[in-house]
Amino acid sequence: MPRTADQSLEAKIVKAAHRLWRIHGSKSLTLRAVAVAAGTTTTTVYKRFRNKEALLLALAELAQERITARTTSAPTIEESYRRFLKFADQHPHEYHLLWGPAWSELLGPGRPRPIKAWLLEKFAARFGGEPNDYVRLYYALFLLVHGTASLLIVTRDRKTKAEMCDSCLAICDALVANTEVLKTPPASQASR
């Protein structure tokens, strides 16, 4: 009787790689170690992931799914960027992986950006207009929050982290409260 392929094997491999990576970091993430942790062979891992970079991309995709789910399940815009920062602080390795070399493959120009789409819809629903009217506001918030998150993941001092978070959130809240400053004016006003 022929063997049937394990349909969940790729997910098992990624889960094993994630576990190894979280515990030991990138250095211990070899395809051989992943195969052992997943209960399969190195050849099987190579059939699904051509190299370590392909496996890291799969891990970055997992991190993207997790931060997207956390952020877009927030009841408010303000809570969404708080959750984003909290995710980065609680999962620094995942955040670093997401915004490391793989980021352009995941979130570069022309790629789907679910958090951006969600926030643009929330801005339009709350403040009126079209989602694209809020692109500058989105980027202002994203760059501020991402910059803060990037500092959080390399900072160990709790007081420094608290100061950075408090400052970032106060500025983000002020931007949202004064959204008109960054809202793209209607085409009739833009040409004046």
PDB file of C-alpha atoms in Angstrom:
ATOM      1  CA  MET A   1       0.000   0.000   0.000  1.00  0.00           C
ATOM      2  CA  PRO A   2       1.522   3.385  -0.983  1.00  0.00           C
ATOM      3  CA  ARG A   3       2.278   5.912   1.737  1.00  0.00           C
ATOM      4  CA  THR A   4       0.051   8.968   1.878  1.00  0.00           C
ATOM      5  CA  ALA A   5       1.605  12.383   2.169  1.00  0.00           C
ATOM      6  CA  ASP A   6       1.196  14.124   5.489  1.00  0.00           C
ATOM      7  CA  GLN A   7      -0.861  17.190   4.532  1.00  0.00           C
ATOM      8  CA  SER A   8       0.112  18.992   7.717  1.00  0.00           C
ATOM      9  CA  LEU A   9       3.840  18.331   7.351  1.00  0.00           C
ATOM     10  CA  GLU A  10       4.753  21.823   6.140  1.00  0.00           C
ATOM     11  CA  ALA A  11       2.927  23.357   9.098  1.00  0.00           C
ATOM     12  CA  LYS A  12       4.730  20.925  11.445  1.00  0.00           C
ATOM     13  CA  ILE A  13       8.058  21.943   9.942  1.00  0.00           C
ATOM     14  CA  VAL A  14       7.318  25.655  10.344  1.00  0.00           C
ATOM     15  CA  LYS A  15       6.090  25.101  13.896  1.00  0.00           C
ATOM     16  CA  ALA A  16       9.258  23.171  14.781  1.00  0.00           C
ATOM     17  CA  ALA A  17      11.419  25.862  13.159  1.00  0.00           C
ATOM     18  CA  HIS A  18       9.558  28.560  15.078  1.00  0.00           C
ATOM     19  CA  ARG A  19      10.093  26.737  18.356  1.00  0.00           C
ATOM     20  CA  LEU A  20      13.829  26.282  17.681  1.00  0.00           C
ATOM     21  CA  TRP A  21      14.237  29.842  16.506  1.00  0.00           C
ATOM     22  CA  ARG A  22      12.482  31.318  19.547  1.00  0.00           C
ATOM     23  CA  ILE A  23      14.586  29.267  21.936  1.00  0.00           C
ATOM     24  CA  HIS A  24      17.990  29.341  20.279  1.00  0.00           C
ATOM     25  CA  GLY A  25      17.848  32.012  17.590  1.00  0.00           C
ATOM     26  CA  SER A  26      19.038  31.919  14.015  1.00  0.00           C
ATOM     27  CA  LYS A  27      22.325  30.112  14.670  1.00  0.00           C
ATOM     28  CA  SER A  28      20.652  26.871  15.710  1.00  0.00           C
ATOM     29  CA  LEU A  29      18.113  26.979  12.900  1.00  0.00           C
ATOM     30  CA  THR A  30      19.558  24.436  10.513  1.00  0.00           C
ATOM     31  CA  LEU A  31      17.366  22.397   8.226  1.00  0.00           C
ATOM     32  CA  ARG A  32      18.732  19.257   9.868  1.00  0.00           C
ATOM     33  CA  ALA A  33      17.751  20.478  13.372  1.00  0.00           C
ATOM     34  CA  VAL A  34      14.327  21.474  12.071  1.00  0.00           C
ATOM     35  CA  ALA A  35      13.861  18.024  10.531  1.00  0.00           C
ATOM     36  CA  VAL A  36      14.683  16.335  13.834  1.00  0.00           C
ATOM     37  CA  ALA A  37      12.354  18.676  15.771  1.00  0.00           C
ATOM     38  CA  ALA A  38       9.553  18.099  13.239  1.00  0.00           C
ATOM     39  CA  GLY A  39      10.008  14.328  13.316  1.00  0.00           C
ATOM     40  CA  THR A  40      10.914  14.077   9.644  1.00  0.00           C
ATOM     41  CA  THR A  41      13.993  13.882   7.447  1.00  0.00           C
ATOM     42  CA  THR A  42      16.289  16.614   6.188  1.00  0.00           C
ATOM     43  CA  THR A  43      15.398  15.622   2.619  1.00  0.00           C
ATOM     44  CA  THR A  44      11.726  16.169   3.362  1.00  0.00           C
ATOM     45  CA  VAL A  45      12.451  19.628   4.763  1.00  0.00           C
ATOM     46  CA  TYR A  46      14.522  20.485   1.665  1.00  0.00           C
ATOM     47  CA  LYS A  47      11.603  19.407  -0.562  1.00  0.00           C
ATOM     48  CA  ARG A  48       9.441  22.070   1.062  1.00  0.00           C
ATOM     49  CA  PHE A  49      12.041  24.778   1.826  1.00  0.00           C
ATOM     50  CA  ARG A  50      14.976  25.114  -0.561  1.00  0.00           C
ATOM     51  CA  ASN A  51      17.214  26.727   2.092  1.00  0.00           C
ATOM     52  CA  LYS A  52      17.308  28.431   5.471  1.00  0.00           C
ATOM     53  CA  GLU A  53      16.221  31.769   3.956  1.00  0.00           C
ATOM     54  CA  ALA A  54      13.034  30.186   2.586  1.00  0.00           C
ATOM     55  CA  LEU A  55      12.306  28.792   6.030  1.00  0.00           C
ATOM     56  CA  LEU A  56      12.969  32.187   7.634  1.00  0.00           C
ATOM     57  CA  LEU A  57      10.546  33.746   5.148  1.00  0.00           C
ATOM     58  CA  ALA A  58       7.898  31.242   6.248  1.00  0.00           C
ATOM     59  CA  LEU A  59       8.587  32.224   9.867  1.00  0.00           C
ATOM     60  CA  ALA A  60       8.300  35.918   8.950  1.00  0.00           C
ATOM     61  CA  GLU A  61       4.941  35.191   7.277  1.00  0.00           C
ATOM     62  CA  LEU A  62       3.800  33.552  10.509  1.00  0.00           C
ATOM     63  CA  ALA A  63       4.905  36.619  12.476  1.00  0.00           C
ATOM     64  CA  GLN A  64       3.045  38.848  10.020  1.00  0.00           C
ATOM     65  CA  GLU A  65      -0.137  36.817  10.472  1.00  0.00           C
ATOM     66  CA  ARG A  66       0.162  37.053  14.249  1.00  0.00           C
ATOM     67  CA  ILE A  67       0.790  40.811  14.415  1.00  0.00           C
ATOM     68  CA  THR A  68      -1.950  41.426  11.844  1.00  0.00           C
ATOM     69  CA  ALA A  69      -4.476  39.379  13.805  1.00  0.00           C
ATOM     70  CA  ARG A  70      -3.565  41.132  17.035  1.00  0.00           C
ATOM     71  CA  THR A  71      -3.643  44.627  15.531  1.00  0.00           C
ATOM     72  CA  THR A  72      -6.761  44.331  13.381  1.00  0.00           C
ATOM     73  CA  SER A  73      -8.829  42.763  16.156  1.00  0.00           C
ATOM     74  CA  ALA A  74      -8.564  45.999  18.150  1.00  0.00           C
ATOM     75  CA  PRO A  75     -11.851  47.812  18.747  1.00  0.00           C
ATOM     76  CA  THR A  76     -10.323  51.250  18.038  1.00  0.00           C
ATOM     77  CA  ILE A  77      -7.549  52.847  16.012  1.00  0.00           C
ATOM     78  CA  GLU A  78      -5.838  53.892  19.234  1.00  0.00           C
ATOM     79  CA  GLU A  79      -5.917  50.368  20.611  1.00  0.00           C
ATOM     80  CA  SER A  80      -4.501  48.972  17.347  1.00  0.00           C
ATOM     81  CA  TYR A  81      -1.176  50.779  17.592  1.00  0.00           C
ATOM     82  CA  ARG A  82      -0.979  49.990  21.294  1.00  0.00           C
ATOM     83  CA  ARG A  83      -1.343  46.309  20.422  1.00  0.00           C
ATOM     84  CA  PHE A  84       1.267  46.652  17.666  1.00  0.00           C
ATOM     85  CA  LEU A  85       3.804  48.069  20.132  1.00  0.00           C
ATOM     86  CA  LYS A  86       2.932  45.454  22.735  1.00  0.00           C
ATOM     87  CA  PHE A  87       3.431  42.667  20.207  1.00  0.00           C
ATOM     88  CA  ALA A  88       6.884  43.995  19.313  1.00  0.00           C
ATOM     89  CA  ASP A  89       7.827  44.307  22.974  1.00  0.00           C
ATOM     90  CA  GLN A  90       6.545  40.843  23.873  1.00  0.00           C
ATOM     91  CA  HIS A  91       7.904  39.133  20.735  1.00  0.00           C
ATOM     92  CA  PRO A  92      11.140  40.928  19.851  1.00  0.00           C
ATOM     93  CA  HIS A  93      12.593  38.041  17.839  1.00  0.00           C
ATOM     94  CA  GLU A  94       9.477  37.750  15.696  1.00  0.00           C
ATOM     95  CA  TYR A  95       9.352  41.495  15.181  1.00  0.00           C
ATOM     96  CA  HIS A  96      13.006  41.588  14.183  1.00  0.00           C
ATOM     97  CA  LEU A  97      12.463  38.708  11.775  1.00  0.00           C
ATOM     98  CA  LEU A  98       9.425  40.385  10.241  1.00  0.00           C
ATOM     99  CA  TRP A  99      11.321  43.617   9.593  1.00  0.00           C
ATOM    100  CA  GLY A 100      14.632  42.016   8.687  1.00  0.00           C
ATOM    101  CA  PRO A 101      15.682  40.989   5.184  1.00  0.00           C
ATOM    102  CA  ALA A 102      12.282  39.367   4.467  1.00  0.00           C
ATOM    103  CA  TRP A 103      10.208  42.512   4.919  1.00  0.00           C
ATOM    104  CA  SER A 104      10.314  43.617   1.272  1.00  0.00           C
ATOM    105  CA  GLU A 105       9.091  40.188   0.148  1.00  0.00           C
ATOM    106  CA  LEU A 106       6.245  40.335   2.649  1.00  0.00           C
ATOM    107  CA  LEU A 107       5.281  43.994   2.784  1.00  0.00           C
ATOM    108  CA  GLY A 108       7.193  45.834   0.073  1.00  0.00           C
ATOM    109  CA  PRO A 109       5.555  47.969  -2.621  1.00  0.00           C
ATOM    110  CA  GLY A 110       2.741  46.180  -4.396  1.00  0.00           C
ATOM    111  CA  ARG A 111       2.383  43.546  -1.665  1.00  0.00           C
ATOM    112  CA  PRO A 112      -0.802  43.240   0.423  1.00  0.00           C
ATOM    113  CA  ARG A 113      -0.636  45.210   3.647  1.00  0.00           C
ATOM    114  CA  PRO A 114      -3.623  44.106   5.699  1.00  0.00           C
ATOM    115  CA  ILE A 115      -2.948  46.372   8.684  1.00  0.00           C
ATOM    116  CA  LYS A 116      -2.694  49.404   6.399  1.00  0.00           C
ATOM    117  CA  ALA A 117      -5.940  48.506   4.593  1.00  0.00           C
ATOM    118  CA  TRP A 118      -7.722  47.941   7.911  1.00  0.00           C
ATOM    119  CA  LEU A 119      -6.542  51.259   9.371  1.00  0.00           C
ATOM    120  CA  LEU A 120      -7.417  53.241   6.234  1.00  0.00           C
ATOM    121  CA  GLU A 121     -10.949  51.813   6.388  1.00  0.00           C
ATOM    122  CA  LYS A 122     -11.196  52.685  10.096  1.00  0.00           C
ATOM    123  CA  PHE A 123     -10.036  56.277   9.453  1.00  0.00           C
ATOM    124  CA  ALA A 124     -12.604  56.749   6.673  1.00  0.00           C
ATOM    125  CA  ALA A 125     -15.407  55.254   8.775  1.00  0.00           C
ATOM    126  CA  ARG A 126     -14.555  57.445  11.754  1.00  0.00           C
ATOM    127  CA  PHE A 127     -13.595  60.733  10.104  1.00  0.00           C
ATOM    128  CA  GLY A 128     -15.366  60.595   6.734  1.00  0.00           C
ATOM    129  CA  GLY A 129     -14.011  60.649   3.228  1.00  0.00           C
ATOM    130  CA  GLU A 130     -12.273  57.852   1.386  1.00  0.00           C
ATOM    131  CA  PRO A 131      -9.668  55.455   2.807  1.00  0.00           C
ATOM    132  CA  ASN A 132      -6.972  56.861   0.493  1.00  0.00           C
ATOM    133  CA  ASP A 133      -7.490  60.292   2.066  1.00  0.00           C
ATOM    134  CA  TYR A 134      -5.636  58.941   5.104  1.00  0.00           C
ATOM    135  CA  VAL A 135      -2.504  57.456   3.549  1.00  0.00           C
ATOM    136  CA  ARG A 136      -0.230  60.178   4.973  1.00  0.00           C
ATOM    137  CA  LEU A 137      -1.760  59.744   8.423  1.00  0.00           C
ATOM    138  CA  TYR A 138      -1.234  55.983   8.186  1.00  0.00           C
ATOM    139  CA  TYR A 139       2.434  56.416   7.265  1.00  0.00           C
ATOM    140  CA  ALA A 140       2.993  58.975  10.003  1.00  0.00           C
ATOM    141  CA  LEU A 141       1.573  56.548  12.568  1.00  0.00           C
ATOM    142  CA  PHE A 142       3.307  53.508  11.110  1.00  0.00           C
ATOM    143  CA  LEU A 143       6.734  55.113  10.920  1.00  0.00           C
ATOM    144  CA  LEU A 144       6.420  56.451  14.456  1.00  0.00           C
ATOM    145  CA  VAL A 145       5.191  53.146  15.898  1.00  0.00           C
ATOM    146  CA  HIS A 146       7.644  51.042  13.891  1.00  0.00           C
ATOM    147  CA  GLY A 147      10.556  53.250  14.923  1.00  0.00           C
ATOM    148  CA  THR A 148       9.541  52.951  18.553  1.00  0.00           C
ATOM    149  CA  ALA A 149       9.024  49.186  18.227  1.00  0.00           C
ATOM    150  CA  SER A 150      12.479  48.834  16.662  1.00  0.00           C
ATOM    151  CA  LEU A 151      13.983  50.594  19.677  1.00  0.00           C
ATOM    152  CA  LEU A 152      11.890  48.572  22.132  1.00  0.00           C
ATOM    153  CA  ILE A 153      13.180  45.252  20.856  1.00  0.00           C
ATOM    154  CA  VAL A 154      16.815  46.246  21.522  1.00  0.00           C
ATOM    155  CA  THR A 155      16.267  48.029  24.847  1.00  0.00           C
ATOM    156  CA  ARG A 156      16.319  46.136  28.114  1.00  0.00           C
ATOM    157  CA  ASP A 157      15.760  48.974  30.596  1.00  0.00           C
ATOM    158  CA  ARG A 158      12.093  49.088  31.670  1.00  0.00           C
ATOM    159  CA  LYS A 159      12.105  52.824  32.413  1.00  0.00           C
ATOM    160  CA  THR A 160      13.513  53.619  28.980  1.00  0.00           C
ATOM    161  CA  LYS A 161      10.928  51.358  27.340  1.00  0.00           C
ATOM    162  CA  ALA A 162       8.112  52.983  29.295  1.00  0.00           C
ATOM    163  CA  GLU A 163       9.301  56.467  28.343  1.00  0.00           C
ATOM    164  CA  MET A 164       9.524  55.538  24.657  1.00  0.00           C
ATOM    165  CA  CYS A 165       6.084  53.894  24.659  1.00  0.00           C
ATOM    166  CA  ASP A 166       4.416  56.726  26.558  1.00  0.00           C
ATOM    167  CA  SER A 167       5.900  59.342  24.223  1.00  0.00           C
ATOM    168  CA  CYS A 168       5.050  57.388  21.083  1.00  0.00           C
ATOM    169  CA  LEU A 169       1.468  56.756  22.178  1.00  0.00           C
ATOM    170  CA  ALA A 170       0.928  60.385  23.183  1.00  0.00           C
ATOM    171  CA  ILE A 171       2.134  61.549  19.762  1.00  0.00           C
ATOM    172  CA  CYS A 172       0.041  58.920  17.957  1.00  0.00           C
ATOM    173  CA  ASP A 173      -3.036  59.920  19.947  1.00  0.00           C
ATOM    174  CA  ALA A 174      -2.400  63.576  19.074  1.00  0.00           C
ATOM    175  CA  LEU A 175      -2.071  62.724  15.387  1.00  0.00           C
ATOM    176  CA  VAL A 176      -5.347  60.809  15.401  1.00  0.00           C
ATOM    177  CA  ALA A 177      -7.088  63.595  17.348  1.00  0.00           C
ATOM    178  CA  ASN A 178      -5.831  66.093  14.769  1.00  0.00           C
ATOM    179  CA  THR A 179      -6.254  63.934  11.702  1.00  0.00           C
ATOM    180  CA  GLU A 180      -7.085  66.894   9.456  1.00  0.00           C
ATOM    181  CA  VAL A 181      -3.426  67.956   9.559  1.00  0.00           C
ATOM    182  CA  LEU A 182      -2.401  64.872   7.574  1.00  0.00           C
ATOM    183  CA  LYS A 183      -5.585  64.108   5.662  1.00  0.00           C
ATOM    184  CA  THR A 184      -5.186  64.473   1.915  1.00  0.00           C
ATOM    185  CA  PRO A 185      -7.355  67.404   0.829  1.00  0.00           C
ATOM    186  CA  PRO A 186     -10.042  66.831  -1.810  1.00  0.00           C
ATOM    187  CA  ALA A 187      -8.777  67.271  -5.369  1.00  0.00           C
ATOM    188  CA  SER A 188     -10.591  70.605  -5.737  1.00  0.00           C
ATOM    189  CA  GLN A 189      -8.750  72.065  -2.721  1.00  0.00           C
ATOM    190  CA  ALA A 190      -5.396  70.480  -3.572  1.00  0.00           C
ATOM    191  CA  SER A 191      -5.103  72.414  -6.816  1.00  0.00           C
ATOM    192  CA  ARG A 192      -5.559  75.816  -5.134  1.00  0.00           C
TER     193      ARG A 192
END
